[in-house]
Amino acid sequence: MSAATAAALLGLAGLLPAAAVLLGHRLVVVTVRGVSMAPAYRDGDRVLVRRTARPTRGQVLVVEWPAVHTRWPSRPLPAGAGARAVGRRQWLIKRLAALPGDPVPEPMLSTSPLARPGPPRVPAGSLVLLGDNPQHSVDSRHFGFYPAERVLGTVVRPLRPARTRGQFRSASPRRPGPPAG
């Protein structure tokens, strides 16, 4: 991997491992870092992530930082992993563009590692992930098909920002409710 690619990956990570807060084993609050998902999610936004949801095309996912041109340094995170295990990993936030069996999205066929001979379909166990801000996103156009087993969960909804006009909001601790809408 070139130094420029490594710098881009570091700068566009999407999420920081320390920014994840576990709420039980099914919900996680993460803080977005970077601009790859703007305008939907901006740097500093917090989102609620459901770990047990089965993703569908168009949803925003939180996924483990990809192992580009190397082997994954560890096994996929178990479904019941606690806050410590979640916090040790690095995460990205991307939109799910295609599921196993779906055609590979057309703009990606000529410019990415996803181009291959034969009918361009997403293989079993893989996903195609894209950032909403393509000029500032490292996604499947750069790292290819993404292993479905490396998904942390789906974004349920954004949360209120931790600060407003330089002041912290005071809020009583409470359990997150069901997603609106």
CSV table of N, CA and C in Angstrom, one decimal:
chain,number,residue,atom,x,y,z
A,1,MET,N,0.9,-1.2,0.0
A,1,MET,CA,0.0,0.0,0.0
A,1,MET,C,0.9,1.2,0.0
A,2,SER,N,0.6,2.2,-0.8
A,2,SER,CA,1.4,3.4,-0.9
A,2,SER,C,1.2,4.3,0.3
A,3,ALA,N,2.1,5.2,0.6
A,3,ALA,CA,2.0,6.1,1.7
A,3,ALA,C,0.7,7.0,1.5
A,4,ALA,N,0.4,7.4,0.3
A,4,ALA,CA,-0.7,8.3,0.0
A,4,ALA,C,-2.0,7.5,0.3
A,5,THR,N,-2.1,6.2,-0.1
A,5,THR,CA,-3.3,5.4,0.3
A,5,THR,C,-3.4,5.3,1.8
A,6,ALA,N,-2.3,5.0,2.4
A,6,ALA,CA,-2.4,4.8,3.9
A,6,ALA,C,-2.8,6.1,4.6
A,7,ALA,N,-2.3,7.2,4.1
A,7,ALA,CA,-2.7,8.5,4.7
A,7,ALA,C,-4.2,8.8,4.4
A,8,ALA,N,-4.7,8.4,3.2
A,8,ALA,CA,-6.1,8.6,2.9
A,8,ALA,C,-7.0,7.8,3.8
A,9,LEU,N,-6.5,6.5,4.0
A,9,LEU,CA,-7.3,5.6,4.9
A,9,LEU,C,-7.4,6.2,6.3
A,10,LEU,N,-6.2,6.6,6.8
A,10,LEU,CA,-6.2,7.2,8.1
A,10,LEU,C,-7.1,8.4,8.2
A,11,GLY,N,-7.0,9.3,7.3
A,11,GLY,CA,-7.8,10.5,7.3
A,11,GLY,C,-9.3,10.3,7.1
A,12,LEU,N,-9.6,9.3,6.4
A,12,LEU,CA,-11.0,9.1,6.1
A,12,LEU,C,-11.6,7.9,6.8
A,13,ALA,N,-11.1,7.6,8.0
A,13,ALA,CA,-11.5,6.3,8.7
A,13,ALA,C,-13.0,6.3,8.9
A,14,GLY,N,-13.6,7.4,9.2
A,14,GLY,CA,-15.1,7.3,9.4
A,14,GLY,C,-15.4,7.3,10.9
A,15,LEU,N,-14.7,6.4,11.7
A,15,LEU,CA,-15.0,6.3,13.1
A,15,LEU,C,-13.7,6.0,13.8
A,16,LEU,N,-13.7,6.4,15.1
A,16,LEU,CA,-12.5,6.1,15.9
A,16,LEU,C,-12.9,5.0,16.9
A,17,PRO,N,-12.0,4.0,17.2
A,17,PRO,CA,-12.4,2.9,18.1
A,17,PRO,C,-12.8,3.4,19.4
A,18,ALA,N,-12.2,4.5,19.9
A,18,ALA,CA,-12.6,5.0,21.3
A,18,ALA,C,-13.9,5.7,21.3
A,19,ALA,N,-14.5,5.9,20.1
A,19,ALA,CA,-15.7,6.7,20.0
A,19,ALA,C,-17.0,5.7,20.2
A,20,ALA,N,-16.7,4.5,20.3
A,20,ALA,CA,-17.9,3.5,20.4
A,20,ALA,C,-18.2,3.3,21.9
A,21,VAL,N,-19.5,3.4,22.2
A,21,VAL,CA,-20.0,3.2,23.5
A,21,VAL,C,-21.1,2.1,23.4
A,22,LEU,N,-20.9,1.0,24.1
A,22,LEU,CA,-21.8,-0.1,24.0
A,22,LEU,C,-23.0,0.1,25.0
A,23,LEU,N,-24.2,-0.1,24.5
A,23,LEU,CA,-25.4,-0.1,25.3
A,23,LEU,C,-26.0,-1.5,25.3
A,24,GLY,N,-25.5,-2.3,26.2
A,24,GLY,CA,-25.9,-3.7,26.2
A,24,GLY,C,-25.1,-4.3,25.1
A,25,HIS,N,-25.6,-5.4,24.5
A,25,HIS,CA,-24.9,-6.1,23.5
A,25,HIS,C,-25.6,-5.9,22.1
A,26,ARG,N,-26.7,-5.1,22.0
A,26,ARG,CA,-27.4,-5.0,20.8
A,26,ARG,C,-27.3,-3.6,20.2
A,27,LEU,N,-27.0,-2.6,21.0
A,27,LEU,CA,-26.9,-1.2,20.5
A,27,LEU,C,-25.6,-0.6,20.9
A,28,VAL,N,-25.1,0.2,20.0
A,28,VAL,CA,-23.8,0.9,20.1
A,28,VAL,C,-24.0,2.3,19.7
A,29,VAL,N,-23.4,3.2,20.4
A,29,VAL,CA,-23.4,4.6,20.0
A,29,VAL,C,-21.9,4.9,19.5
A,30,VAL,N,-21.8,5.4,18.3
A,30,VAL,CA,-20.5,5.7,17.7
A,30,VAL,C,-20.5,7.1,17.2
A,31,THR,N,-19.3,7.7,17.2
A,31,THR,CA,-19.1,9.1,16.8
A,31,THR,C,-18.5,9.0,15.4
A,32,VAL,N,-19.1,9.7,14.4
A,32,VAL,CA,-18.5,9.8,13.1
A,32,VAL,C,-17.3,10.7,13.1
A,33,ARG,N,-16.3,10.2,12.4
A,33,ARG,CA,-15.0,11.0,12.2
A,33,ARG,C,-14.8,11.0,10.7
A,34,GLY,N,-14.6,12.2,10.1
A,34,GLY,CA,-14.3,12.3,8.7
A,34,GLY,C,-15.5,12.8,8.0
A,35,VAL,N,-15.4,13.0,6.6
A,35,VAL,CA,-16.4,13.5,5.8
A,35,VAL,C,-16.9,12.6,4.7
A,36,SER,N,-16.5,11.3,4.8
A,36,SER,CA,-16.9,10.4,3.8
A,36,SER,C,-18.4,10.1,3.6
A,37,MET,N,-19.2,10.4,4.7
A,37,MET,CA,-20.6,10.2,4.6
A,37,MET,C,-21.4,11.5,4.6
A,38,ALA,N,-20.8,12.6,4.4
A,38,ALA,CA,-21.5,13.9,4.3
A,38,ALA,C,-22.3,13.9,3.0
A,39,PRO,N,-23.4,14.5,3.0
A,39,PRO,CA,-24.0,15.3,4.0
A,39,PRO,C,-24.9,14.6,5.0
A,40,ALA,N,-25.1,13.3,4.8
A,40,ALA,CA,-26.0,12.5,5.7
A,40,ALA,C,-25.4,12.5,7.1
A,41,TYR,N,-24.1,12.3,7.3
A,41,TYR,CA,-23.5,12.2,8.6
A,41,TYR,C,-22.2,13.0,8.4
A,42,ARG,N,-22.0,13.9,9.4
A,42,ARG,CA,-20.8,14.8,9.4
A,42,ARG,C,-19.9,14.5,10.5
A,43,ASP,N,-18.7,14.9,10.4
A,43,ASP,CA,-17.7,14.7,11.4
A,43,ASP,C,-18.2,15.2,12.8
A,44,GLY,N,-18.2,14.3,13.8
A,44,GLY,CA,-18.7,14.7,15.1
A,44,GLY,C,-20.1,14.2,15.4
A,45,ASP,N,-20.9,13.8,14.4
A,45,ASP,CA,-22.2,13.3,14.6
A,45,ASP,C,-22.1,12.0,15.4
A,46,ARG,N,-23.1,11.8,16.2
A,46,ARG,CA,-23.2,10.5,16.9
A,46,ARG,C,-24.4,9.7,16.3
A,47,VAL,N,-24.3,8.4,16.2
A,47,VAL,CA,-25.3,7.6,15.6
A,47,VAL,C,-25.5,6.4,16.5
A,48,LEU,N,-26.8,5.9,16.5
A,48,LEU,CA,-27.1,4.7,17.2
A,48,LEU,C,-27.1,3.5,16.2
A,49,VAL,N,-26.4,2.5,16.6
A,49,VAL,CA,-26.2,1.3,15.7
A,49,VAL,C,-26.8,0.1,16.3
A,50,ARG,N,-27.6,-0.6,15.6
A,50,ARG,CA,-28.1,-1.9,16.0
A,50,ARG,C,-27.2,-3.0,15.5
A,51,ARG,N,-26.7,-3.8,16.5
A,51,ARG,CA,-25.8,-4.9,16.1
A,51,ARG,C,-26.4,-6.1,15.5
A,52,THR,N,-27.7,-6.3,15.8
A,52,THR,CA,-28.3,-7.6,15.4
A,52,THR,C,-29.2,-7.5,14.1
A,53,ALA,N,-29.3,-6.3,13.6
A,53,ALA,CA,-30.1,-6.1,12.4
A,53,ALA,C,-29.5,-6.7,11.1
A,54,ARG,N,-30.3,-7.3,10.3
A,54,ARG,CA,-29.8,-7.8,9.0
A,54,ARG,C,-29.9,-6.6,8.0
A,55,PRO,N,-28.7,-6.3,7.4
A,55,PRO,CA,-28.7,-5.1,6.5
A,55,PRO,C,-29.4,-5.3,5.2
A,56,THR,N,-30.0,-4.2,4.8
A,56,THR,CA,-30.6,-4.1,3.5
A,56,THR,C,-30.0,-3.0,2.6
A,57,ARG,N,-30.1,-3.2,1.3
A,57,ARG,CA,-29.5,-2.2,0.4
A,57,ARG,C,-30.0,-0.8,0.7
A,58,GLY,N,-29.0,0.1,0.7
A,58,GLY,CA,-29.3,1.5,1.0
A,58,GLY,C,-29.1,1.9,2.5
A,59,GLN,N,-29.0,1.0,3.4
A,59,GLN,CA,-28.8,1.3,4.8
A,59,GLN,C,-27.4,1.7,5.0
A,60,VAL,N,-27.2,2.4,6.1
A,60,VAL,CA,-25.8,2.8,6.5
A,60,VAL,C,-25.3,1.8,7.5
A,61,LEU,N,-24.1,1.3,7.3
A,61,LEU,CA,-23.5,0.3,8.2
A,61,LEU,C,-22.3,0.8,8.9
A,62,VAL,N,-22.0,0.3,10.0
A,62,VAL,CA,-20.7,0.5,10.7
A,62,VAL,C,-20.0,-0.9,10.5
A,63,VAL,N,-18.8,-0.8,9.9
A,63,VAL,CA,-18.0,-2.0,9.6
A,63,VAL,C,-16.6,-1.9,10.1
A,64,GLU,N,-16.0,-3.0,10.2
A,64,GLU,CA,-14.6,-3.0,10.7
A,64,GLU,C,-13.7,-2.5,9.6
A,65,TRP,N,-12.7,-1.7,10.0
A,65,TRP,CA,-11.7,-1.2,9.1
A,65,TRP,C,-11.1,-2.3,8.2
A,66,PRO,N,-11.1,-2.1,6.9
A,66,PRO,CA,-10.7,-3.2,6.0
A,66,PRO,C,-9.2,-3.5,6.1
A,67,ALA,N,-8.9,-4.8,5.9
A,67,ALA,CA,-7.6,-5.2,5.7
A,67,ALA,C,-7.2,-5.2,4.3
A,68,VAL,N,-6.6,-4.1,3.8
A,68,VAL,CA,-6.3,-3.9,2.4
A,68,VAL,C,-4.9,-4.5,2.1
A,69,HIS,N,-4.9,-5.4,1.2
A,69,HIS,CA,-3.8,-6.2,0.7
A,69,HIS,C,-3.1,-7.0,1.8
A,70,THR,N,-3.8,-7.3,2.9
A,70,THR,CA,-3.2,-8.1,3.9
A,70,THR,C,-4.3,-9.0,4.5
A,71,ARG,N,-3.9,-9.8,5.4
A,71,ARG,CA,-4.9,-10.7,6.1
A,71,ARG,C,-5.5,-9.9,7.2
A,72,TRP,N,-6.7,-10.2,7.6
A,72,TRP,CA,-7.3,-9.5,8.8
A,72,TRP,C,-6.4,-9.9,10.0
A,73,PRO,N,-6.2,-8.9,10.9
A,73,PRO,CA,-5.3,-9.2,12.1
A,73,PRO,C,-6.0,-10.0,13.1
A,74,SER,N,-7.3,-10.1,13.1
A,74,SER,CA,-8.1,-10.9,14.1
A,74,SER,C,-9.3,-11.5,13.4
A,75,ARG,N,-10.0,-12.4,14.2
A,75,ARG,CA,-11.2,-13.0,13.7
A,75,ARG,C,-12.3,-11.9,13.8
A,76,PRO,N,-13.4,-12.2,13.1
A,76,PRO,CA,-14.6,-11.3,13.1
A,76,PRO,C,-15.0,-11.1,14.6
A,77,LEU,N,-15.6,-10.0,14.9
A,77,LEU,CA,-16.1,-9.7,16.3
A,77,LEU,C,-17.3,-10.6,16.5
A,78,PRO,N,-17.3,-11.4,17.6
A,78,PRO,CA,-18.5,-12.2,17.9
A,78,PRO,C,-19.7,-11.3,18.2
A,79,ALA,N,-20.9,-11.8,17.9
A,79,ALA,CA,-22.1,-11.0,18.1
A,79,ALA,C,-22.3,-10.5,19.5
A,80,GLY,N,-21.9,-11.3,20.5
A,80,GLY,CA,-22.1,-10.9,21.9
A,80,GLY,C,-20.9,-10.2,22.5
A,81,ALA,N,-20.0,-9.7,21.7
A,81,ALA,CA,-18.8,-9.1,22.2
A,81,ALA,C,-19.1,-7.8,23.0
A,82,GLY,N,-18.4,-7.6,24.1
A,82,GLY,CA,-18.7,-6.4,24.9
A,82,GLY,C,-18.0,-5.2,24.5
A,83,ALA,N,-18.1,-4.1,25.3
A,83,ALA,CA,-17.6,-2.8,25.0
A,83,ALA,C,-16.1,-2.8,24.8
A,84,ARG,N,-15.4,-3.6,25.6
A,84,ARG,CA,-13.9,-3.6,25.4
A,84,ARG,C,-13.5,-4.1,24.1
A,85,ALA,N,-14.1,-5.2,23.6
A,85,ALA,CA,-13.8,-5.8,22.3
A,85,ALA,C,-14.1,-4.9,21.2
A,86,VAL,N,-15.3,-4.2,21.3
A,86,VAL,CA,-15.7,-3.3,20.3
A,86,VAL,C,-14.7,-2.1,20.2
A,87,GLY,N,-14.3,-1.6,21.4
A,87,GLY,CA,-13.4,-0.4,21.5
A,87,GLY,C,-12.0,-0.7,21.0
A,88,ARG,N,-11.6,-2.0,20.9
A,88,ARG,CA,-10.3,-2.3,20.4
A,88,ARG,C,-10.1,-2.3,18.9
A,89,ARG,N,-11.3,-2.3,18.2
A,89,ARG,CA,-11.2,-2.3,16.8
A,89,ARG,C,-11.4,-0.9,16.2
A,90,GLN,N,-11.1,-0.8,14.9
A,90,GLN,CA,-11.3,0.5,14.2
A,90,GLN,C,-12.5,0.3,13.3
A,91,TRP,N,-13.4,1.3,13.1
A,91,TRP,CA,-14.6,1.1,12.4
A,91,TRP,C,-14.8,2.2,11.3
A,92,LEU,N,-15.5,1.9,10.3
A,92,LEU,CA,-15.9,2.8,9.2
A,92,LEU,C,-17.4,2.9,9.2
A,93,ILE,N,-17.9,3.9,8.6
A,93,ILE,CA,-19.3,4.1,8.3
A,93,ILE,C,-19.5,4.3,6.8
A,94,LYS,N,-20.3,3.4,6.2
A,94,LYS,CA,-20.5,3.4,4.8
A,94,LYS,C,-21.9,3.0,4.5
A,95,ARG,N,-22.4,3.3,3.2
A,95,ARG,CA,-23.7,2.9,2.8
A,95,ARG,C,-23.6,1.6,2.0
A,96,LEU,N,-24.6,0.7,2.3
A,96,LEU,CA,-24.6,-0.6,1.6
A,96,LEU,C,-25.2,-0.4,0.2
A,97,ALA,N,-24.4,-0.7,-0.8
A,97,ALA,CA,-24.8,-0.4,-2.2
A,97,ALA,C,-25.2,-1.7,-2.9
A,98,ALA,N,-24.7,-2.9,-2.4
A,98,ALA,CA,-25.1,-4.1,-3.1
A,98,ALA,C,-24.9,-5.3,-2.1
A,99,LEU,N,-25.8,-6.3,-2.2
A,99,LEU,CA,-25.7,-7.5,-1.4
A,99,LEU,C,-25.3,-8.7,-2.2
A,100,PRO,N,-25.0,-9.8,-1.6
A,100,PRO,CA,-24.7,-11.0,-2.4
A,100,PRO,C,-25.7,-11.3,-3.5
A,101,GLY,N,-25.2,-11.6,-4.7
A,101,GLY,CA,-26.1,-11.9,-5.8
A,101,GLY,C,-26.5,-10.6,-6.6
A,102,ASP,N,-26.4,-9.5,-6.0
A,102,ASP,CA,-26.8,-8.2,-6.7
A,102,ASP,C,-25.7,-7.9,-7.8
A,103,PRO,N,-26.1,-7.2,-8.9
A,103,PRO,CA,-25.1,-6.8,-9.8
A,103,PRO,C,-24.2,-5.8,-9.2
A,104,VAL,N,-22.9,-5.8,-9.6
A,104,VAL,CA,-22.0,-4.8,-9.1
A,104,VAL,C,-22.4,-3.4,-9.6
A,105,PRO,N,-22.5,-2.4,-8.8
A,105,PRO,CA,-22.9,-1.1,-9.3
A,105,PRO,C,-22.1,-0.6,-10.5
A,106,GLU,N,-22.7,-0.1,-11.5
A,106,GLU,CA,-22.1,0.2,-12.8
A,106,GLU,C,-20.9,1.2,-12.6
A,107,PRO,N,-20.9,2.3,-11.9
A,107,PRO,CA,-19.8,3.1,-11.8
A,107,PRO,C,-18.5,2.5,-11.3
A,108,MET,N,-18.6,1.3,-10.7
A,108,MET,CA,-17.5,0.7,-10.1
A,108,MET,C,-16.8,-0.3,-11.0
A,109,LEU,N,-17.5,-0.7,-12.1
A,109,LEU,CA,-17.0,-1.8,-12.9
A,109,LEU,C,-15.6,-1.5,-13.5
A,110,SER,N,-15.4,-0.2,-13.9
A,110,SER,CA,-14.1,0.1,-14.7
A,110,SER,C,-13.0,0.6,-13.8
A,111,THR,N,-13.4,1.0,-12.6
A,111,THR,CA,-12.4,1.7,-11.7
A,111,THR,C,-12.0,1.0,-10.4
A,112,SER,N,-12.4,-0.2,-10.2
A,112,SER,CA,-12.2,-0.8,-8.9
A,112,SER,C,-11.7,-2.2,-9.0
A,113,PRO,N,-11.3,-2.8,-7.9
A,113,PRO,CA,-10.9,-4.2,-7.9
A,113,PRO,C,-12.1,-5.1,-8.0
A,114,LEU,N,-13.3,-4.6,-8.1
A,114,LEU,CA,-14.5,-5.4,-8.3
A,114,LEU,C,-14.7,-5.8,-9.7
A,115,ALA,N,-14.0,-5.2,-10.6
A,115,ALA,CA,-14.2,-5.6,-12.0
A,115,ALA,C,-13.6,-7.0,-12.2
A,116,ARG,N,-14.3,-7.9,-12.8
A,116,ARG,CA,-13.9,-9.2,-13.1
A,116,ARG,C,-14.6,-9.8,-14.3
A,117,PRO,N,-14.0,-10.8,-14.9
A,117,PRO,CA,-14.7,-11.3,-16.1
A,117,PRO,C,-16.0,-12.0,-15.7
A,118,GLY,N,-16.9,-12.1,-16.7
A,118,GLY,CA,-18.2,-12.8,-16.5
A,118,GLY,C,-19.2,-11.9,-15.9
A,119,PRO,N,-20.3,-12.4,-15.5
A,119,PRO,CA,-21.4,-11.5,-15.0
A,119,PRO,C,-21.0,-10.9,-13.7
A,120,PRO,N,-20.9,-9.6,-13.7
A,120,PRO,CA,-20.4,-8.9,-12.5
A,120,PRO,C,-21.5,-8.9,-11.3
A,121,ARG,N,-21.4,-9.9,-10.5
A,121,ARG,CA,-22.3,-10.1,-9.4
A,121,ARG,C,-21.5,-10.1,-8.1
A,122,VAL,N,-22.2,-9.6,-7.0
A,122,VAL,CA,-21.5,-9.7,-5.7
A,122,VAL,C,-21.5,-11.1,-5.2
A,123,PRO,N,-20.3,-11.6,-4.8
A,123,PRO,CA,-20.3,-13.0,-4.4
A,123,PRO,C,-20.9,-13.3,-3.0
A,124,ALA,N,-21.3,-14.5,-2.7
A,124,ALA,CA,-21.8,-14.9,-1.4
A,124,ALA,C,-20.9,-14.4,-0.3
A,125,GLY,N,-21.5,-13.9,0.8
A,125,GLY,CA,-20.7,-13.5,1.9
A,125,GLY,C,-20.0,-12.2,1.8
A,126,SER,N,-20.3,-11.5,0.7
A,126,SER,CA,-19.7,-10.2,0.4
A,126,SER,C,-20.7,-9.1,0.3
A,127,LEU,N,-20.2,-7.8,0.4
A,127,LEU,CA,-21.0,-6.6,0.3
A,127,LEU,C,-20.3,-5.6,-0.6
A,128,VAL,N,-21.0,-4.6,-1.1
A,128,VAL,CA,-20.4,-3.5,-1.8
A,128,VAL,C,-20.8,-2.3,-0.9
A,129,LEU,N,-19.8,-1.5,-0.4
A,129,LEU,CA,-20.0,-0.4,0.4
A,129,LEU,C,-19.5,0.9,-0.2
A,130,LEU,N,-20.3,2.0,-0.1
A,130,LEU,CA,-19.9,3.2,-0.7
A,130,LEU,C,-20.1,4.4,0.3
A,131,GLY,N,-19.2,5.3,0.2
A,131,GLY,CA,-19.4,6.6,1.0
A,131,GLY,C,-20.4,7.5,0.3
A,132,ASP,N,-21.1,8.3,1.0
A,132,ASP,CA,-22.0,9.2,0.3
A,132,ASP,C,-21.3,10.4,-0.3
A,133,ASN,N,-20.1,10.7,0.1
A,133,ASN,CA,-19.2,11.7,-0.4
A,133,ASN,C,-18.1,11.1,-1.2
A,134,PRO,N,-18.3,10.7,-2.4
A,134,PRO,CA,-17.3,9.8,-3.1
A,134,PRO,C,-15.9,10.4,-3.3
A,135,GLN,N,-15.8,11.7,-3.4
A,135,GLN,CA,-14.5,12.4,-3.5
A,135,GLN,C,-13.7,12.3,-2.3
A,136,HIS,N,-14.3,12.0,-1.1
A,136,HIS,CA,-13.6,11.9,0.1
A,136,HIS,C,-13.9,10.6,0.8
A,137,SER,N,-14.1,9.5,0.1
A,137,SER,CA,-14.4,8.2,0.7
A,137,SER,C,-13.5,7.1,0.2
A,138,VAL,N,-13.0,6.4,1.1
A,138,VAL,CA,-12.3,5.1,0.8
A,138,VAL,C,-13.3,4.0,1.0
A,139,ASP,N,-13.7,3.3,0.0
A,139,ASP,CA,-14.8,2.3,0.1
A,139,ASP,C,-14.5,1.2,-0.9
A,140,SER,N,-15.6,0.5,-1.3
A,140,SER,CA,-15.4,-0.7,-2.2
A,140,SER,C,-14.7,-0.4,-3.5
A,141,ARG,N,-14.8,0.9,-3.9
A,141,ARG,CA,-14.1,1.3,-5.2
A,141,ARG,C,-12.6,1.1,-5.0
A,142,HIS,N,-12.1,1.1,-3.7
A,142,HIS,CA,-10.7,1.0,-3.4
A,142,HIS,C,-10.3,-0.3,-2.9
A,143,PHE,N,-11.1,-0.9,-2.0
A,143,PHE,CA,-10.8,-2.1,-1.3
A,143,PHE,C,-11.6,-3.4,-1.8
A,144,GLY,N,-12.5,-3.2,-2.7
A,144,GLY,CA,-13.2,-4.3,-3.3
A,144,GLY,C,-14.4,-4.8,-2.5
A,145,PHE,N,-14.7,-6.0,-2.7
A,145,PHE,CA,-15.8,-6.6,-1.9
A,145,PHE,C,-15.5,-6.6,-0.5
A,146,TYR,N,-16.5,-6.4,0.4
A,146,TYR,CA,-16.3,-6.3,1.8
A,146,TYR,C,-16.9,-7.6,2.4
A,147,PRO,N,-16.2,-8.3,3.4
A,147,PRO,CA,-16.8,-9.5,4.0
A,147,PRO,C,-18.0,-9.1,4.9
A,148,ALA,N,-19.1,-9.7,4.7
A,148,ALA,CA,-20.3,-9.4,5.5
A,148,ALA,C,-20.1,-9.8,7.0
A,149,GLU,N,-19.3,-10.7,7.3
A,149,GLU,CA,-19.0,-11.1,8.7
A,149,GLU,C,-18.3,-10.0,9.5
A,150,ARG,N,-17.8,-8.9,8.8
A,150,ARG,CA,-17.1,-7.9,9.5
A,150,ARG,C,-18.0,-6.6,9.7
A,151,VAL,N,-19.3,-6.8,9.6
A,151,VAL,CA,-20.3,-5.7,9.9
A,151,VAL,C,-20.5,-5.7,11.4
A,152,LEU,N,-20.4,-4.5,12.0
A,152,LEU,CA,-20.8,-4.3,13.4
A,152,LEU,C,-22.3,-4.2,13.5
A,153,GLY,N,-22.9,-3.4,12.6
A,153,GLY,CA,-24.3,-3.2,12.7
A,153,GLY,C,-24.8,-2.2,11.7
A,154,THR,N,-26.1,-1.9,11.8
A,154,THR,CA,-26.8,-0.9,10.9
A,154,THR,C,-27.1,0.3,11.7
A,155,VAL,N,-26.9,1.5,11.1
A,155,VAL,CA,-27.3,2.8,11.8
A,155,VAL,C,-28.8,2.8,11.9
A,156,VAL,N,-29.3,3.0,13.1
A,156,VAL,CA,-30.7,3.1,13.4
A,156,VAL,C,-31.2,4.6,13.2
A,157,ARG,N,-30.4,5.5,13.8
A,157,ARG,CA,-30.7,6.9,13.7
A,157,ARG,C,-29.6,7.8,14.2
A,158,PRO,N,-29.6,9.0,13.8
A,158,PRO,CA,-28.6,9.9,14.4
A,158,PRO,C,-29.1,10.3,15.8
A,159,LEU,N,-28.2,10.7,16.7
A,159,LEU,CA,-28.5,11.2,18.0
A,159,LEU,C,-28.2,12.6,18.1
A,160,ARG,N,-28.8,13.3,19.1
A,160,ARG,CA,-28.5,14.7,19.3
A,160,ARG,C,-27.0,14.9,19.5
A,161,PRO,N,-26.4,16.0,19.1
A,161,PRO,CA,-25.0,16.2,19.3
A,161,PRO,C,-24.7,16.4,20.8
A,162,ALA,N,-23.5,16.0,21.2
A,162,ALA,CA,-23.2,16.1,22.6
A,162,ALA,C,-23.1,17.5,23.1
A,163,ARG,N,-22.7,18.4,22.2
A,163,ARG,CA,-22.6,19.8,22.5
A,163,ARG,C,-23.4,20.7,21.6
A,164,THR,N,-23.8,21.8,22.2
A,164,THR,CA,-24.5,22.9,21.4
A,164,THR,C,-23.9,24.2,21.7
A,165,ARG,N,-23.4,24.9,20.8
A,165,ARG,CA,-22.8,26.2,21.0
A,165,ARG,C,-21.8,26.2,22.1
A,166,GLY,N,-21.0,25.2,22.1
A,166,GLY,CA,-19.9,25.1,23.1
A,166,GLY,C,-20.3,24.6,24.5
A,167,GLN,N,-21.6,24.4,24.7
A,167,GLN,CA,-22.1,24.0,26.0
A,167,GLN,C,-22.5,22.5,25.9
A,168,PHE,N,-22.3,21.7,26.9
A,168,PHE,CA,-22.7,20.4,27.0
A,168,PHE,C,-24.2,20.4,27.3
A,169,ARG,N,-25.0,19.5,26.7
A,169,ARG,CA,-26.4,19.4,27.0
A,169,ARG,C,-26.5,18.5,28.2
A,170,SER,N,-27.4,18.8,29.1
A,170,SER,CA,-27.6,17.9,30.2
A,170,SER,C,-28.8,16.9,29.8
A,171,ALA,N,-28.5,15.7,30.1
A,171,ALA,CA,-29.6,14.7,29.8
A,171,ALA,C,-29.5,13.6,30.8
A,172,SER,N,-30.7,13.2,31.2
A,172,SER,CA,-30.7,12.1,32.2
A,172,SER,C,-30.4,10.8,31.4
A,173,PRO,N,-29.7,9.9,32.0
A,173,PRO,CA,-29.4,8.6,31.3
A,173,PRO,C,-30.7,7.8,31.2
A,174,ARG,N,-30.9,7.3,30.0
A,174,ARG,CA,-32.1,6.5,29.8
A,174,ARG,C,-31.8,5.5,28.6
A,175,ARG,N,-32.5,4.5,28.6
A,175,ARG,CA,-32.4,3.5,27.5
A,175,ARG,C,-32.8,4.1,26.2
A,176,PRO,N,-32.1,3.8,25.1
A,176,PRO,CA,-32.6,4.2,23.8
A,176,PRO,C,-33.9,3.6,23.5
A,177,GLY,N,-34.8,4.3,22.9
A,177,GLY,CA,-36.1,3.8,22.5
A,177,GLY,C,-36.0,3.2,21.1
A,178,PRO,N,-37.1,2.7,20.6
A,178,PRO,CA,-37.1,2.1,19.2
A,178,PRO,C,-36.9,3.2,18.2
A,179,PRO,N,-36.4,2.9,17.0
A,179,PRO,CA,-36.2,3.9,16.0
A,179,PRO,C,-37.5,4.6,15.6
A,180,ALA,N,-37.4,5.8,15.3
A,180,ALA,CA,-38.5,6.6,14.9
A,180,ALA,C,-38.8,6.3,13.4
A,181,GLY,N,-40.0,6.2,13.0
A,181,GLY,CA,-40.4,6.0,11.6
A,181,GLY,C,-40.2,4.6,11.2
